[in-house]
Coordinates of C-alpha atoms in Angstrom, one line a residue:
Chain A
M1 CA 31.9 -39.9 6.1
P2 CA 28.6 -39.6 4.2
K3 CA 27.0 -41.3 7.1
L4 CA 28.4 -38.8 9.5
M5 CA 27.2 -36.0 7.3
G6 CA 23.7 -37.6 7.3
T7 CA 23.6 -37.7 11.1
V8 CA 24.8 -34.1 11.3
L9 CA 22.1 -33.0 8.9
L10 CA 19.5 -34.8 10.8
L11 CA 20.6 -33.2 14.0
L12 CA 20.5 -29.8 12.4
M13 CA 17.0 -30.5 11.3
V14 CA 15.8 -31.6 14.8
L15 CA 17.7 -28.9 16.6
P16 CA 15.1 -26.1 16.1
L17 CA 12.5 -28.3 17.7
S18 CA 14.4 -28.7 20.9
F19 CA 14.7 -25.0 21.2
G20 CA 11.0 -24.6 21.6
A21 CA 11.0 -27.2 24.4
C22 CA 13.5 -25.7 26.7
S23 CA 13.5 -21.9 27.1
P24 CA 16.6 -20.0 28.0
N25 CA 15.0 -19.0 31.3
G26 CA 17.1 -21.6 33.1
I27 CA 19.9 -19.0 33.6
Q28 CA 18.9 -17.0 36.7
S29 CA 20.3 -13.6 36.7
K30 CA 20.8 -11.7 39.9
K31 CA 19.9 -8.4 38.4
H32 CA 16.6 -6.8 38.9
T33 CA 14.9 -6.1 35.6
V34 CA 12.4 -3.3 35.0
T35 CA 10.7 -3.2 31.6
V36 CA 9.3 0.0 30.3
A37 CA 7.4 0.4 27.0
G38 CA 5.2 2.8 25.1
S39 CA 5.2 6.3 23.6
T40 CA 8.0 7.0 21.2
S41 CA 7.9 10.6 22.5
V42 CA 8.7 9.6 26.1
M43 CA 11.1 6.8 25.1
P44 CA 14.3 8.8 24.5
F45 CA 13.9 10.6 27.8
T46 CA 13.2 7.3 29.7
E47 CA 16.4 5.9 28.1
K48 CA 18.3 8.9 29.4
L49 CA 16.8 8.3 32.9
A50 CA 17.6 4.6 32.7
E51 CA 21.3 5.3 31.8
H52 CA 21.7 7.5 34.8
F53 CA 19.7 5.2 37.0
M54 CA 21.8 2.2 36.1
V55 CA 25.0 4.0 36.9
D56 CA 23.9 4.5 40.5
H57 CA 22.2 1.1 40.7
P58 CA 24.4 -1.4 39.1
D59 CA 22.1 -4.3 40.1
F60 CA 19.3 -3.0 38.0
V61 CA 18.6 -3.4 34.4
V62 CA 16.0 -1.1 32.8
E63 CA 14.7 -2.3 29.4
V64 CA 13.1 0.5 27.4
Q65 CA 11.0 -0.2 24.3
G66 CA 8.9 2.0 22.0
G67 CA 5.7 0.9 20.3
G68 CA 3.5 3.9 21.0
S69 CA 1.4 5.2 23.8
T70 CA -1.5 2.8 23.1
A71 CA 0.8 -0.2 22.8
G72 CA 2.5 0.7 26.0
I73 CA -0.8 1.1 27.9
Q74 CA -2.1 -2.2 26.4
A75 CA 1.1 -4.0 27.4
C76 CA 0.8 -2.6 30.9
L77 CA -2.9 -3.8 31.1
N78 CA -1.7 -7.3 30.1
N79 CA 1.1 -7.1 32.7
T80 CA 3.7 -7.8 30.0
V81 CA 5.7 -4.7 31.1
N82 CA 6.2 -3.1 34.5
I83 CA 5.7 0.5 33.4
G84 CA 3.9 1.9 30.4
M85 CA 4.8 5.2 28.9
S86 CA 2.1 7.5 27.5
S87 CA 2.2 10.9 25.9
R88 CA -1.6 11.3 26.1
Q89 CA -4.2 11.2 28.8
L90 CA -5.8 7.8 29.6
K91 CA -9.2 7.1 28.0
G92 CA -12.1 4.9 28.9
E93 CA -11.2 1.5 30.4
E94 CA -7.5 2.4 30.5
K95 CA -8.3 4.6 33.5
I96 CA -8.0 1.6 35.9
L97 CA -4.2 2.1 35.6
N98 CA -2.3 4.2 38.0
Q99 CA -0.8 7.2 36.4
I100 CA 2.3 9.0 37.5
I101 CA 3.1 12.4 35.9
L102 CA 6.7 12.2 34.9
C103 CA 7.0 15.7 33.4
Y104 CA 5.4 18.1 31.0
D105 CA 6.3 18.6 27.4
G106 CA 5.6 21.5 25.0
I107 CA 4.6 20.8 21.4
S108 CA 6.4 23.3 19.2
F109 CA 5.7 24.1 15.6
V110 CA 8.8 24.0 13.5
V111 CA 9.7 25.2 10.1
N112 CA 12.9 25.0 8.1
P113 CA 15.6 27.5 9.1
K114 CA 15.5 29.0 5.6
N115 CA 11.9 30.0 6.2
P116 CA 11.7 33.7 7.1
I117 CA 8.4 33.3 9.0
S118 CA 8.9 33.0 12.7
A119 CA 5.6 34.0 14.1
L120 CA 2.2 32.5 13.6
S121 CA -1.1 32.7 15.4
L122 CA -2.9 29.6 16.7
K123 CA -5.6 30.2 14.1
D124 CA -3.0 30.2 11.3
V125 CA -1.7 26.9 12.4
R126 CA -5.2 25.5 12.7
D127 CA -6.0 26.8 9.2
I128 CA -2.8 25.3 7.7
F129 CA -3.6 21.9 9.1
S130 CA -7.3 22.0 8.2
G131 CA -6.4 22.9 4.6
K132 CA -7.8 26.4 4.6
I133 CA -4.3 28.0 4.2
K134 CA -2.5 26.1 1.5
N135 CA 0.1 28.6 0.2
W136 CA 2.9 30.4 2.0
S137 CA 2.0 33.7 0.2
E138 CA -1.1 33.8 2.4
L139 CA 1.2 34.2 5.4
G140 CA 3.4 36.7 3.7
W141 CA 6.1 34.6 2.1
I142 CA 6.7 33.4 -1.5
D143 CA 4.0 31.8 -3.7
R144 CA 4.7 28.2 -2.8
R145 CA 2.5 25.4 -1.5
I146 CA 2.8 24.6 2.2
D147 CA 4.2 21.1 2.8
A148 CA 2.5 20.5 6.2
V149 CA 3.4 17.3 8.1
T150 CA 1.3 15.7 10.8
R151 CA 1.6 12.5 12.9
E152 CA -0.4 9.3 12.3
E153 CA -3.8 8.6 13.7
G154 CA -3.6 7.3 17.2
S155 CA -0.3 9.0 18.1
G156 CA -0.1 10.7 21.4
T157 CA 1.4 13.8 20.0
R158 CA -1.3 14.0 17.4
G159 CA -3.9 13.4 20.0
S160 CA -2.6 16.3 22.1
F161 CA -2.3 18.4 18.9
E162 CA -5.9 17.8 17.9
E163 CA -7.1 18.6 21.4
L164 CA -5.0 21.7 22.0
V165 CA -4.8 23.2 18.5
M166 CA -7.4 21.9 16.1
K167 CA -10.2 22.0 18.8
G168 CA -12.6 19.9 16.9
E169 CA -11.6 20.9 13.3
E170 CA -10.5 18.0 11.2
I171 CA -6.9 17.7 9.8
D172 CA -7.1 17.8 6.0
D173 CA -6.6 14.6 4.1
G174 CA -3.9 16.2 1.8
I175 CA -1.5 16.8 4.7
M176 CA 1.5 14.5 4.8
V177 CA 1.8 12.0 7.6
Q178 CA 5.0 10.7 9.3
D179 CA 5.2 8.1 12.1
S180 CA 7.6 9.6 14.6
N181 CA 8.8 12.9 16.0
G182 CA 12.1 12.1 14.4
S183 CA 10.7 11.7 10.9
V184 CA 8.6 14.9 11.2
K185 CA 11.8 16.8 12.2
E186 CA 13.7 15.2 9.3
V187 CA 11.1 16.3 6.8
V188 CA 11.1 19.8 8.1
A189 CA 14.9 20.0 8.3
T190 CA 15.2 19.0 4.6
D191 CA 12.2 20.7 3.0
P192 CA 12.4 24.5 3.1
Y193 CA 8.6 24.8 2.6
A194 CA 7.5 22.3 5.3
I195 CA 5.9 22.9 8.7
G196 CA 5.3 20.3 11.4
Y197 CA 5.0 19.8 15.1
V198 CA 7.4 18.0 17.5
S199 CA 8.2 17.7 21.2
L200 CA 9.9 20.9 22.5
G201 CA 12.8 18.7 23.8
L202 CA 13.7 17.7 20.2
V203 CA 14.0 21.2 18.7
D204 CA 17.6 21.9 17.8
A205 CA 19.4 23.9 15.2
K206 CA 18.2 21.8 12.3
V207 CA 14.7 23.3 12.6
K208 CA 13.2 26.6 13.7
A209 CA 10.4 26.8 16.3
V210 CA 7.9 29.5 15.5
T211 CA 6.2 31.6 18.1
I212 CA 2.4 31.1 18.6
D213 CA 0.4 34.2 19.2
G214 CA 3.6 36.0 20.0
I215 CA 4.9 33.5 22.5
G216 CA 7.8 31.2 21.8
P217 CA 7.9 27.7 23.2
S218 CA 10.4 27.5 26.0
I219 CA 10.6 26.1 29.4
D220 CA 10.1 29.6 30.9
T221 CA 7.0 30.5 28.9
I222 CA 5.5 27.1 29.7
K223 CA 6.2 27.4 33.4
L224 CA 4.7 30.9 33.4
G225 CA 1.6 29.4 31.7
E226 CA 2.0 31.6 28.7
Y227 CA 2.7 28.9 26.1
K228 CA -0.4 26.8 26.2
I229 CA 0.3 23.8 23.9
V230 CA 1.6 21.5 26.7
R231 CA 0.9 17.9 27.4
P232 CA 1.9 15.5 30.3
F233 CA 4.3 12.6 29.9
L234 CA 2.9 9.7 32.0
Y235 CA 4.2 6.5 33.5
V236 CA 1.3 4.1 34.0
T237 CA 1.3 1.0 36.1
H238 CA -1.2 -1.8 36.6
G239 CA -1.8 -2.3 40.3
E240 CA 1.1 -2.1 42.7
L241 CA 4.6 -1.9 41.2
D242 CA 7.2 -4.4 42.3
D243 CA 10.2 -3.1 44.3
S244 CA 12.6 -2.7 41.4
G245 CA 10.0 -0.8 39.4
K246 CA 9.3 1.5 42.4
E247 CA 13.0 2.2 42.8
F248 CA 13.1 3.4 39.1
V249 CA 10.0 5.5 39.4
Y250 CA 11.4 7.1 42.7
F251 CA 14.6 7.9 40.8
A252 CA 12.7 9.4 37.9
L253 CA 10.7 11.7 40.3
S254 CA 13.7 12.5 42.5
E255 CA 15.6 15.8 42.0
A256 CA 18.4 14.0 40.2
G257 CA 15.9 12.3 37.8
Q258 CA 13.9 15.5 37.2
N259 CA 17.2 17.4 36.5
V260 CA 18.0 14.8 33.8
L261 CA 14.7 15.6 32.1
K262 CA 15.0 19.3 32.5
K263 CA 18.4 19.2 30.8
E264 CA 16.7 17.6 27.8
G265 CA 14.3 20.5 27.5
L266 CA 11.3 19.1 29.4
I267 CA 9.4 20.7 32.3
G268 CA 9.6 19.0 35.6
A269 CA 6.5 17.4 37.2
Y270 CA 6.5 19.9 40.1
D271 CA 7.1 23.1 38.2
Chain B
M1 CA 20.8 -54.5 8.3
I2 CA 18.5 -53.6 5.5
K3 CA 15.6 -53.1 7.9
K4 CA 17.6 -50.7 9.9
A5 CA 18.5 -48.6 6.9
F6 CA 14.9 -48.6 5.9
S7 CA 13.8 -47.3 9.3
K8 CA 16.3 -44.5 9.1
E9 CA 15.2 -43.6 5.7
H10 CA 11.6 -43.6 6.9
F11 CA 12.5 -41.4 9.8
V12 CA 14.2 -38.8 7.6
K13 CA 11.2 -38.8 5.3
L14 CA 8.9 -38.2 8.3
V15 CA 10.9 -35.4 9.6
L16 CA 11.1 -33.7 6.2
I17 CA 7.3 -34.1 5.7
S18 CA 6.6 -32.5 9.0
F19 CA 8.8 -29.6 8.2
A20 CA 7.3 -29.2 4.8
L21 CA 3.8 -29.2 6.2
S22 CA 4.7 -26.8 8.9
S23 CA 5.4 -24.1 6.4
L24 CA 1.9 -24.7 4.9
L25 CA 0.6 -24.5 8.5
F26 CA 2.1 -21.1 8.9
L27 CA 0.4 -19.9 5.7
F28 CA -2.9 -21.3 6.9
L29 CA -2.5 -19.7 10.4
I30 CA -1.7 -16.3 8.9
F31 CA -4.8 -16.6 6.7
V32 CA -7.1 -17.6 9.5
F33 CA -5.7 -14.9 11.8
I34 CA -6.0 -12.0 9.3
L35 CA -9.5 -13.1 8.3
A36 CA -10.7 -13.6 11.8
E37 CA -9.4 -10.1 12.8
G38 CA -10.3 -8.3 9.6
L39 CA -13.7 -9.7 8.6
P40 CA -15.8 -8.6 11.7
L41 CA -15.4 -4.9 10.7
F42 CA -16.6 -5.6 7.1
H43 CA -19.7 -7.0 8.8
K44 CA -20.1 -4.0 11.1
I45 CA -19.3 -1.1 8.7
G46 CA -20.2 -2.7 5.5
L47 CA -18.0 -3.9 2.6
K48 CA -19.0 -0.9 0.4
N49 CA -18.2 1.7 3.1
I50 CA -14.7 0.3 3.6
I51 CA -13.7 -0.5 0.0
F52 CA -15.3 2.5 -1.6
G53 CA -15.2 4.9 1.3
F54 CA -13.1 8.0 0.8
K55 CA -12.6 9.0 4.4
W56 CA -10.2 7.3 6.7
A57 CA -10.6 8.5 10.3
P58 CA -10.6 5.3 12.3
T59 CA -10.9 7.0 15.7
K60 CA -14.0 8.8 14.4
G61 CA -15.6 5.8 12.8
S62 CA -14.8 6.2 9.1
F63 CA -12.9 3.4 7.6
G64 CA -12.8 4.2 3.9
I65 CA -9.7 2.8 2.2
F66 CA -10.5 3.6 -1.4
P67 CA -7.8 6.3 -1.7
M68 CA -5.3 3.8 -0.5
I69 CA -6.4 1.0 -2.9
V70 CA -6.0 3.5 -5.7
S71 CA -2.7 4.7 -4.4
S72 CA -1.4 1.2 -4.1
F73 CA -2.2 0.5 -7.7
L74 CA -0.8 3.9 -8.8
V75 CA 2.6 3.2 -7.2
T76 CA 2.6 -0.3 -8.6
I77 CA 2.0 1.0 -12.1
G78 CA 4.6 3.7 -11.6
A79 CA 7.1 1.0 -10.5
L80 CA 6.3 -1.1 -13.6
I81 CA 6.7 1.9 -15.9
I82 CA 10.2 2.4 -14.5
G83 CA 11.2 -1.2 -13.6
A84 CA 9.7 -3.2 -16.5
P85 CA 11.6 -1.7 -19.4
L86 CA 14.8 -1.6 -17.4
G87 CA 14.4 -5.2 -16.2
L88 CA 13.4 -6.6 -19.5
S89 CA 16.3 -4.9 -21.3
C90 CA 18.7 -6.3 -18.8
A91 CA 17.2 -9.8 -19.1
I92 CA 17.5 -9.6 -22.9
Y93 CA 21.1 -8.4 -22.7
L94 CA 21.9 -11.2 -20.3
S95 CA 20.3 -14.0 -22.2
E96 CA 21.1 -12.9 -25.8
Y97 CA 24.2 -10.7 -25.9
S98 CA 26.4 -11.1 -22.9
G99 CA 29.3 -13.6 -22.8
K100 CA 29.5 -16.4 -20.3
R101 CA 32.0 -14.6 -18.1
L102 CA 30.0 -11.3 -17.9
K103 CA 26.8 -13.3 -17.2
L104 CA 28.7 -15.0 -14.3
F105 CA 29.4 -11.6 -12.9
L106 CA 26.2 -9.8 -13.6
K107 CA 23.7 -12.3 -12.4
P108 CA 25.0 -12.6 -8.8
A109 CA 25.3 -8.8 -8.7
L110 CA 21.7 -8.4 -9.6
E111 CA 20.7 -11.0 -7.1
L112 CA 22.5 -8.9 -4.5
L113 CA 20.1 -6.1 -5.4
A114 CA 17.3 -8.3 -4.1
G115 CA 19.1 -8.8 -0.8
I116 CA 19.4 -5.1 0.1
P117 CA 16.9 -4.4 2.9
S118 CA 14.1 -2.2 2.0
V119 CA 14.8 0.3 4.7
V120 CA 18.1 1.0 2.9
Y121 CA 16.2 1.8 -0.3
G122 CA 13.8 4.0 1.7
F123 CA 16.7 5.8 3.3
L124 CA 18.4 6.5 0.0
G125 CA 15.1 7.7 -1.3
V126 CA 14.6 10.2 1.5
I127 CA 18.2 11.4 1.2
Y128 CA 18.5 11.6 -2.6
I129 CA 15.4 11.0 -4.6
V130 CA 12.9 13.1 -2.5
P131 CA 15.1 16.3 -2.5
L132 CA 15.8 15.9 -6.2
V133 CA 12.0 15.6 -7.0
R134 CA 11.3 18.6 -4.8
I135 CA 14.0 20.8 -6.4
Y136 CA 13.6 19.9 -10.0
F137 CA 9.8 19.0 -10.3
G138 CA 8.2 20.8 -7.3
G139 CA 5.8 19.7 -4.6
P140 CA 7.0 18.3 -1.3
G141 CA 9.2 15.7 -2.9
F142 CA 7.4 12.9 -0.9
S143 CA 5.4 11.8 -3.9
L144 CA 4.1 9.2 -6.3
L145 CA 7.1 9.9 -8.5
A146 CA 9.7 9.3 -5.8
T147 CA 7.9 6.2 -4.6
S148 CA 7.7 4.8 -8.2
V149 CA 11.4 5.3 -8.8
I150 CA 12.3 3.5 -5.6
L151 CA 9.9 0.7 -6.2
G152 CA 11.0 0.5 -9.8
V153 CA 14.5 -0.3 -8.7
M154 CA 13.3 -2.7 -6.0
I155 CA 11.3 -4.9 -8.5
L156 CA 14.3 -5.1 -10.9
P157 CA 15.7 -8.4 -9.5
T158 CA 12.2 -10.1 -9.7
V159 CA 11.6 -8.9 -13.2
I160 CA 15.1 -9.7 -14.4
S161 CA 15.5 -13.1 -13.0
I162 CA 12.1 -14.4 -14.1
S163 CA 12.1 -12.9 -17.6
F164 CA 15.7 -14.1 -18.0
D165 CA 14.6 -17.7 -17.2
A166 CA 11.8 -17.3 -19.7
L167 CA 14.1 -16.0 -22.4
M168 CA 16.6 -18.8 -21.7
S169 CA 13.9 -21.5 -21.9
V170 CA 13.2 -20.5 -25.6
P171 CA 14.7 -23.4 -27.5
K172 CA 17.9 -22.8 -29.4
T173 CA 16.3 -24.1 -32.6
Y174 CA 14.0 -21.1 -32.7
R175 CA 17.0 -18.8 -32.8
E176 CA 18.8 -21.0 -35.4
G177 CA 15.6 -21.1 -37.5
S178 CA 15.3 -17.4 -37.5
F179 CA 18.9 -16.8 -38.3
A180 CA 18.6 -19.3 -41.2
M181 CA 15.7 -17.2 -42.6
G182 CA 18.1 -14.3 -42.8
A183 CA 16.8 -12.4 -39.8
T184 CA 19.3 -10.2 -37.9
K185 CA 19.9 -10.7 -34.2
W186 CA 17.5 -7.9 -33.1
Q187 CA 14.8 -9.1 -35.5
T188 CA 15.2 -12.6 -34.0
I189 CA 14.9 -11.2 -30.5
Y190 CA 12.0 -8.9 -31.3
K191 CA 10.0 -11.2 -33.6
V192 CA 10.8 -14.7 -32.3
I193 CA 12.2 -14.8 -28.8
I194 CA 10.2 -12.3 -27.0
P195 CA 6.9 -13.5 -28.4
S196 CA 7.7 -17.1 -27.4
A197 CA 8.8 -16.0 -23.9
R198 CA 5.8 -13.7 -23.6
S199 CA 3.9 -15.5 -20.9
G200 CA 7.0 -15.8 -18.7
I201 CA 7.9 -12.1 -19.2
L202 CA 4.3 -11.2 -18.3
A203 CA 4.6 -13.4 -15.2
S204 CA 7.8 -11.5 -14.2
F205 CA 5.9 -8.2 -14.5
I206 CA 3.0 -9.5 -12.4
L207 CA 5.3 -10.9 -9.7
G208 CA 7.1 -7.5 -9.8
M209 CA 3.7 -5.9 -9.2
G210 CA 3.1 -8.2 -6.3
R211 CA 6.5 -7.1 -4.8
A212 CA 5.7 -3.4 -5.3
I213 CA 2.3 -3.5 -3.9
G214 CA 3.5 -5.4 -0.8
E215 CA 6.5 -3.2 -0.1
T216 CA 6.1 -1.2 3.1
M217 CA 9.1 0.3 4.8
A218 CA 10.6 2.1 1.8
V219 CA 7.1 3.4 0.8
I220 CA 6.4 4.8 4.2
M221 CA 9.7 6.7 4.1
V222 CA 9.2 8.3 0.7
A223 CA 5.4 8.4 -0.1
G224 CA 4.5 11.2 2.4
N225 CA 1.5 9.2 3.5
A226 CA -1.2 11.7 2.9
L227 CA -4.7 10.3 2.8
R228 CA -6.0 11.8 -0.4
I229 CA -5.9 10.3 -3.9
P230 CA -3.0 12.0 -5.6
T231 CA -4.0 14.4 -8.4
S232 CA -0.5 14.7 -9.9
I233 CA 2.6 12.5 -9.7
L234 CA 4.1 15.1 -7.3
D235 CA 1.5 14.6 -4.7
P236 CA 2.1 12.5 -1.5
L237 CA 0.0 9.4 -1.1
R238 CA -0.6 6.5 1.2
T239 CA -0.7 2.8 0.2
L240 CA -2.5 -0.1 1.9
T241 CA 0.7 -1.5 3.4
S242 CA 2.0 1.8 4.8
N243 CA -1.4 2.4 6.3
I244 CA -1.1 -0.7 8.4
A245 CA 2.5 -0.2 9.4
L246 CA 2.1 3.5 10.1
E247 CA -0.8 3.2 12.5
L248 CA -0.6 -0.3 14.0
A249 CA 1.6 0.8 16.9
Y250 CA -1.1 3.1 18.4
A251 CA -4.2 1.4 17.3
T252 CA -6.8 -0.1 19.6
G253 CA -10.3 -1.4 19.2
D254 CA -12.0 -0.7 15.9
H255 CA -9.0 1.2 14.7
R256 CA -7.0 -2.0 15.0
L257 CA -9.7 -4.0 13.3
G258 CA -9.7 -1.5 10.5
L259 CA -6.1 -2.1 9.9
F260 CA -6.7 -5.8 9.7
S261 CA -9.4 -5.1 7.2
T262 CA -6.9 -3.2 5.2
G263 CA -4.8 -6.4 5.5
V264 CA -7.6 -8.5 4.1
V265 CA -8.0 -6.3 1.1
L266 CA -4.2 -6.4 0.5
L267 CA -4.2 -10.2 0.9
V268 CA -6.9 -10.6 -1.7
I269 CA -5.1 -8.3 -4.2
I270 CA -1.8 -10.1 -3.7
M271 CA -3.3 -13.5 -4.0
T272 CA -5.1 -12.5 -7.2
L273 CA -1.8 -11.2 -8.7
N274 CA 0.1 -14.4 -7.7
Y275 CA -2.7 -16.5 -9.1
I276 CA -2.6 -14.7 -12.4
A277 CA 1.2 -15.0 -12.5
N278 CA 1.1 -18.7 -11.8
F279 CA -1.5 -19.1 -14.5
A280 CA 0.8 -17.3 -17.0
I281 CA 3.8 -19.5 -16.0
K282 CA 1.8 -22.7 -16.1
R283 CA 0.5 -22.0 -19.6
R284 CA 4.1 -21.6 -20.8
V285 CA 5.1 -24.9 -19.3
L286 CA 2.2 -26.7 -20.7
K287 CA 2.9 -25.3 -24.1

């Protein structure tokens, strides 16, 4: 009995070694796999698209991962994924990738529903985030510090925010930083004195979107070109896509795919 | 027959050695990797500009992490202020007062505390501690105070288990001697046991500090991550670890290297702490 135990123990010790040697790739699946990775802003919408796509195309598996715009672009450059997702424009050497505009997204400024302020000017917002306006009393509410929340350096949403709103001014060091649309929304939803910015598609009853220069963020105002804080959501590919990847992109750009996105509060690529 | 047994013994020994060395290899690889990625930027930007720089704007060429170094130490000290008295009291109760049966129940329960994933602590912090701080103390709630409370609880298992071991290793004769001199139980604990276990208790605090300074997920969730040195305990702040985890996903080029440099600084701090703790423990053993 002890001898048997010894053998088992030995086997257990050697087992991990053998895993390294033979990879589980031996099992061939008949399904076509498309891997998509990148921006956490685009990810929830790609997941929705993938769900609908896989219903119509049972032979396909679409794997969607987050990681961030830059990570997605890098993964695409290294050919580790078929499609990269980006919520910002490509820069520098990234431009060798093909870009497909999936849709457009508005960035809305959100405050807690308890906050009576519902209109701000673009300059107000810029001053809040550059640290010039620090107190809600300066905007006509109570005497309380503003708890502004921004996104982390390198985020696609922050990149678009800096470009469209800050216009060269620096975001103040005392501003809080959260690492996803979801966390920003959570902070604003729980803190009555907070202000942050998130994708238009993620605005719901938990937070209140404020109007900027008198224009509220909505699909209509964006289509009319009145609401200006808009950025594209991109799919990027390195060279020619394989057939299964193409099939997914065709679906995303088709009327059915675009309707899925519109239902989520985004603005179609052709509008 | 004997020879066969020997060869099997030998084989087992070989396997065990190779596994033991592989863990050392991992340590070595991590070290080499972080240094290789992190040091070039020190060369390019300058050690002083990174460690004593106040401005962190990696996409615009500023890599100052001084506020984060200060913040890391602040949350660590905050965690100690909350965790050390609690942990030490618990360890004293466990080793000196509690009966065998209670000890049998309390110790595993405390070890369970160590097994709770940090994201759960962070989540509880966001849901309960942060709003409490905001309502009763002011500020955004995401603050030095909230982070210290969460970290203070998180270092409890480390502080308790190591100082408990230190207290238990004080020979029974010390206690008996003290009682024989007419000292009360608390006098014995305060004047005899704690002083003799001093270095072990100190080591438990230092290892607790190491745990607090290295904690990432819970800190990101409750610290607010602002880039400035906090001026009050109600201000948000960003530690070295959260800086790395927060920005790594989107970082490229120099920005990425900057995060590795942050990692190098963190590595040096944690190694120093561990070295000091080991030194404290060793001194006790040698005595």
